[in-house]
mmCIF file of C-alpha atoms in Angstrom:
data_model
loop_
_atom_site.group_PDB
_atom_site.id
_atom_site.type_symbol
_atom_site.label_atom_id
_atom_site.label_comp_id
_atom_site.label_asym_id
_atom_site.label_seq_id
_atom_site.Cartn_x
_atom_site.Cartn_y
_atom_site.Cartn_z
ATOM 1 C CA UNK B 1 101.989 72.465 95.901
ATOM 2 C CA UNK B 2 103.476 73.761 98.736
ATOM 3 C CA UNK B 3 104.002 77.505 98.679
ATOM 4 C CA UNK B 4 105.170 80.714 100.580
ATOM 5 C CA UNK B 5 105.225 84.193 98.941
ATOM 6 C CA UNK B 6 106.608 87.514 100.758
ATOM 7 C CA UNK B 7 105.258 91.083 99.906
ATOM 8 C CA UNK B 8 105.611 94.413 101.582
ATOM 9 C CA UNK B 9 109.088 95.064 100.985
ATOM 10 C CA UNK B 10 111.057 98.190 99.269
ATOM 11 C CA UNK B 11 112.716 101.469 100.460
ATOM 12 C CA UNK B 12 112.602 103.401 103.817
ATOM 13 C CA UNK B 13 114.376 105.803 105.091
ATOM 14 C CA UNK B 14 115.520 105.008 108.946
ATOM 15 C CA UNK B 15 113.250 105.119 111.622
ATOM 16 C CA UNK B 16 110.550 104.298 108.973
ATOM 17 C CA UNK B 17 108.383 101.257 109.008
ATOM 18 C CA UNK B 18 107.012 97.943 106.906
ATOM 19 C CA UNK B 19 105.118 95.227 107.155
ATOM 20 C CA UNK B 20 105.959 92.495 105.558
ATOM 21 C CA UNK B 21 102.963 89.526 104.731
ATOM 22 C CA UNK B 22 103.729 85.776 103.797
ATOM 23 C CA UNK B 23 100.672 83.865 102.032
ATOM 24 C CA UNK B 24 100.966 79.954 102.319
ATOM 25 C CA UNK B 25 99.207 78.109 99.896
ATOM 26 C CA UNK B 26 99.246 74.508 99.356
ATOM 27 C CA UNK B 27 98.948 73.528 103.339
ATOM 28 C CA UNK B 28 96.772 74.069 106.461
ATOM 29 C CA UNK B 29 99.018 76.911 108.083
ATOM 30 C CA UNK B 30 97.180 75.844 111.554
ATOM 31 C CA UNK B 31 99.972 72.804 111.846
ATOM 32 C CA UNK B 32 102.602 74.942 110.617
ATOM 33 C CA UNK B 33 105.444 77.179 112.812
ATOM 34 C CA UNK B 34 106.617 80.473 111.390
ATOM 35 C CA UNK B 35 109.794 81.824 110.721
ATOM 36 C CA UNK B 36 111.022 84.996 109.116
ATOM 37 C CA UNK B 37 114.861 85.109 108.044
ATOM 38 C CA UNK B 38 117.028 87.609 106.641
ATOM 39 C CA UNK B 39 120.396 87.759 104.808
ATOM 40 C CA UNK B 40 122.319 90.681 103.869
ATOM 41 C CA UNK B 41 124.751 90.850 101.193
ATOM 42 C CA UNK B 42 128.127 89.235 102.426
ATOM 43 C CA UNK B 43 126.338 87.782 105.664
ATOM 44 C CA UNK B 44 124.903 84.770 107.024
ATOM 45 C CA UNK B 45 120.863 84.071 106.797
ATOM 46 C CA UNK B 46 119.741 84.676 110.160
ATOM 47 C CA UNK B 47 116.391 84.501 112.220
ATOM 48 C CA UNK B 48 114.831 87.583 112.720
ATOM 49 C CA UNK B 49 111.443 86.659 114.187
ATOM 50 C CA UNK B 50 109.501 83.159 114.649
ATOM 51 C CA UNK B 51 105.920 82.218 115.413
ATOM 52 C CA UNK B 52 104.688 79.009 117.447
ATOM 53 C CA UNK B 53 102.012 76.732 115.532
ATOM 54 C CA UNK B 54 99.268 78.277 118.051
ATOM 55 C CA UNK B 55 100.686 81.638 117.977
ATOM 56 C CA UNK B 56 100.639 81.850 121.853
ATOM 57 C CA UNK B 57 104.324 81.548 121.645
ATOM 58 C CA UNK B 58 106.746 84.113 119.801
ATOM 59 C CA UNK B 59 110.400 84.670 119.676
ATOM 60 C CA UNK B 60 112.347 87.601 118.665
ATOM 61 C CA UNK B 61 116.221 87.865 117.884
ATOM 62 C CA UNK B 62 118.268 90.637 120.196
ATOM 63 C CA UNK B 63 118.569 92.655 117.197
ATOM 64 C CA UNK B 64 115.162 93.288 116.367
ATOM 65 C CA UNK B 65 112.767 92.820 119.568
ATOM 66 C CA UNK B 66 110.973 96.101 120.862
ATOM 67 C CA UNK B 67 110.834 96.893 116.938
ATOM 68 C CA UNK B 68 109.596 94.089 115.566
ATOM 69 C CA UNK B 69 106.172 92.004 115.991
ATOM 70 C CA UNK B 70 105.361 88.555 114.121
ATOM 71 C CA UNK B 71 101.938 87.435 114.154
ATOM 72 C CA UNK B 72 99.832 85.127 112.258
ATOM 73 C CA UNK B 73 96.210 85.183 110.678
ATOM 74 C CA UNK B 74 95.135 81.313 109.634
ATOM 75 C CA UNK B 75 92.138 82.184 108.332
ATOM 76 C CA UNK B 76 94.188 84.111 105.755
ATOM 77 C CA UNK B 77 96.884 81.891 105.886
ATOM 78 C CA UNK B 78 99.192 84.806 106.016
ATOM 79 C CA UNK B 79 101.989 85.683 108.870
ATOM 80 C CA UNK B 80 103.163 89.106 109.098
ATOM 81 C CA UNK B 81 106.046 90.749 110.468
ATOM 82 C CA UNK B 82 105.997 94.498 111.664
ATOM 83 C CA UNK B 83 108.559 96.352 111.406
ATOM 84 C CA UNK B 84 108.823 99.693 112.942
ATOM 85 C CA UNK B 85 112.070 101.763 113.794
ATOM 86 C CA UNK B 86 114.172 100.607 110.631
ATOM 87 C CA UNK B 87 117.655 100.746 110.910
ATOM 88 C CA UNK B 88 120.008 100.704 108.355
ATOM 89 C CA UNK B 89 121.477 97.211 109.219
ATOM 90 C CA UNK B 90 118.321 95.953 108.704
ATOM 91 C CA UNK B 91 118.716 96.136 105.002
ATOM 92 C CA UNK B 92 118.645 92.214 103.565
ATOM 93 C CA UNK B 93 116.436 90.072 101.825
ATOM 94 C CA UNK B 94 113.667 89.008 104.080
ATOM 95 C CA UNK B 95 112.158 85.200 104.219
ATOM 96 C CA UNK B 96 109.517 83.327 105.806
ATOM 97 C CA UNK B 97 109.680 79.721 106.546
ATOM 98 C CA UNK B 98 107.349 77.481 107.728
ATOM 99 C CA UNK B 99 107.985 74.248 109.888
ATOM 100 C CA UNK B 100 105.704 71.316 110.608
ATOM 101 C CA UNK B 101 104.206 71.428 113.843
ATOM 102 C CA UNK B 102 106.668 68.634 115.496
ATOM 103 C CA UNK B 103 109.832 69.874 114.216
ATOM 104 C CA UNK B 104 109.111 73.462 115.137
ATOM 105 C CA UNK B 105 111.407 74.278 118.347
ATOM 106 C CA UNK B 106 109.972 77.427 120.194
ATOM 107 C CA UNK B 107 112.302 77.821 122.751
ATOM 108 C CA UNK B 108 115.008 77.140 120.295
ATOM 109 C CA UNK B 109 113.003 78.081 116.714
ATOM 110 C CA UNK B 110 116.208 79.885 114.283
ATOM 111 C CA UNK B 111 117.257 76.137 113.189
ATOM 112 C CA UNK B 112 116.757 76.531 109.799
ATOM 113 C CA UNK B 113 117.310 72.579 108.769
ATOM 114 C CA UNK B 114 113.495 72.835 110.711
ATOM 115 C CA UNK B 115 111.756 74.772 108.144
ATOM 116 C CA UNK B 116 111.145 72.622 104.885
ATOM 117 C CA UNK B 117 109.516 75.204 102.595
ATOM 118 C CA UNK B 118 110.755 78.675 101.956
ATOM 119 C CA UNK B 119 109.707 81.407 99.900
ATOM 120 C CA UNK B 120 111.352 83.522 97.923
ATOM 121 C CA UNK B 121 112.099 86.565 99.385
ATOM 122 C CA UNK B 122 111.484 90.148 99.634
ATOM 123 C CA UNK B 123 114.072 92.983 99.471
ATOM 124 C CA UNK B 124 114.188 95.242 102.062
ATOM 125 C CA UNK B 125 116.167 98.534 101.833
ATOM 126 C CA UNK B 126 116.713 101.020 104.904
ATOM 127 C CA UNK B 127 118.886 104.197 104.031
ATOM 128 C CA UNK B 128 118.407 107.899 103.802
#
């Protein structure tokens, strides 16, 4: 059974940091690209950060790059995402997706229809 779970989220005050962790059971992460998504309340999901299949290759949105870092362990079968210099618009509920190895764009990798599993989701909060 395929499976992603998120963990490292909660409360920090700005300027604070995080790091979130995804553990994939259930498939060899090795043939797998990364994603992690966010959505705040009233918004649209979006990509936040995204991980090629060898992890040579990494892609940040305008939002979060300089703050944020995505990396991968497959031994662990865990990808992580850093998150340093919180802002309070980065409040949402934080995903990680993975996509199979040929459907996994990384010069174009926030199409979501790409990523067939998905975990749940971990809250993160950023406020004073």
């Amino acid at each position: 059974q395929v499976q992603l779970v998120e963990s490292g989220g909660g409360s920090v005050q700005p300027g604070g940091s995080l790091r979130l962790s995804c553990a994939v059971s259930g498939f060899i992460l090795n043939y797998y690209g990364i994603g992690w998504f966010r959505q705040a309340p009233g918004k649209e999901r979006e990509g936040v950060a995204a991980i090629s299949v060898s992890g040579g290759s990494t892609y940040y949105a305008n939002s979060v790059k300089g703050r944020f870092t995505i990396s991968r362990d497959n031994a662990k079968n865990t990808v992580y995402l850093q998150m340093n210099r919180l802002r309070p618009e980065d409040t949402a509920v934080y995903y990680c997706a993975a996509a199979r190895e040929q459907y996994y764009n990384e010069y174009v990798p926030f199409i979501a229809s790409a990523f067939g599993s998905w975990g749940q989701g971990t809250q993160v909060t950023v406020s004073s």
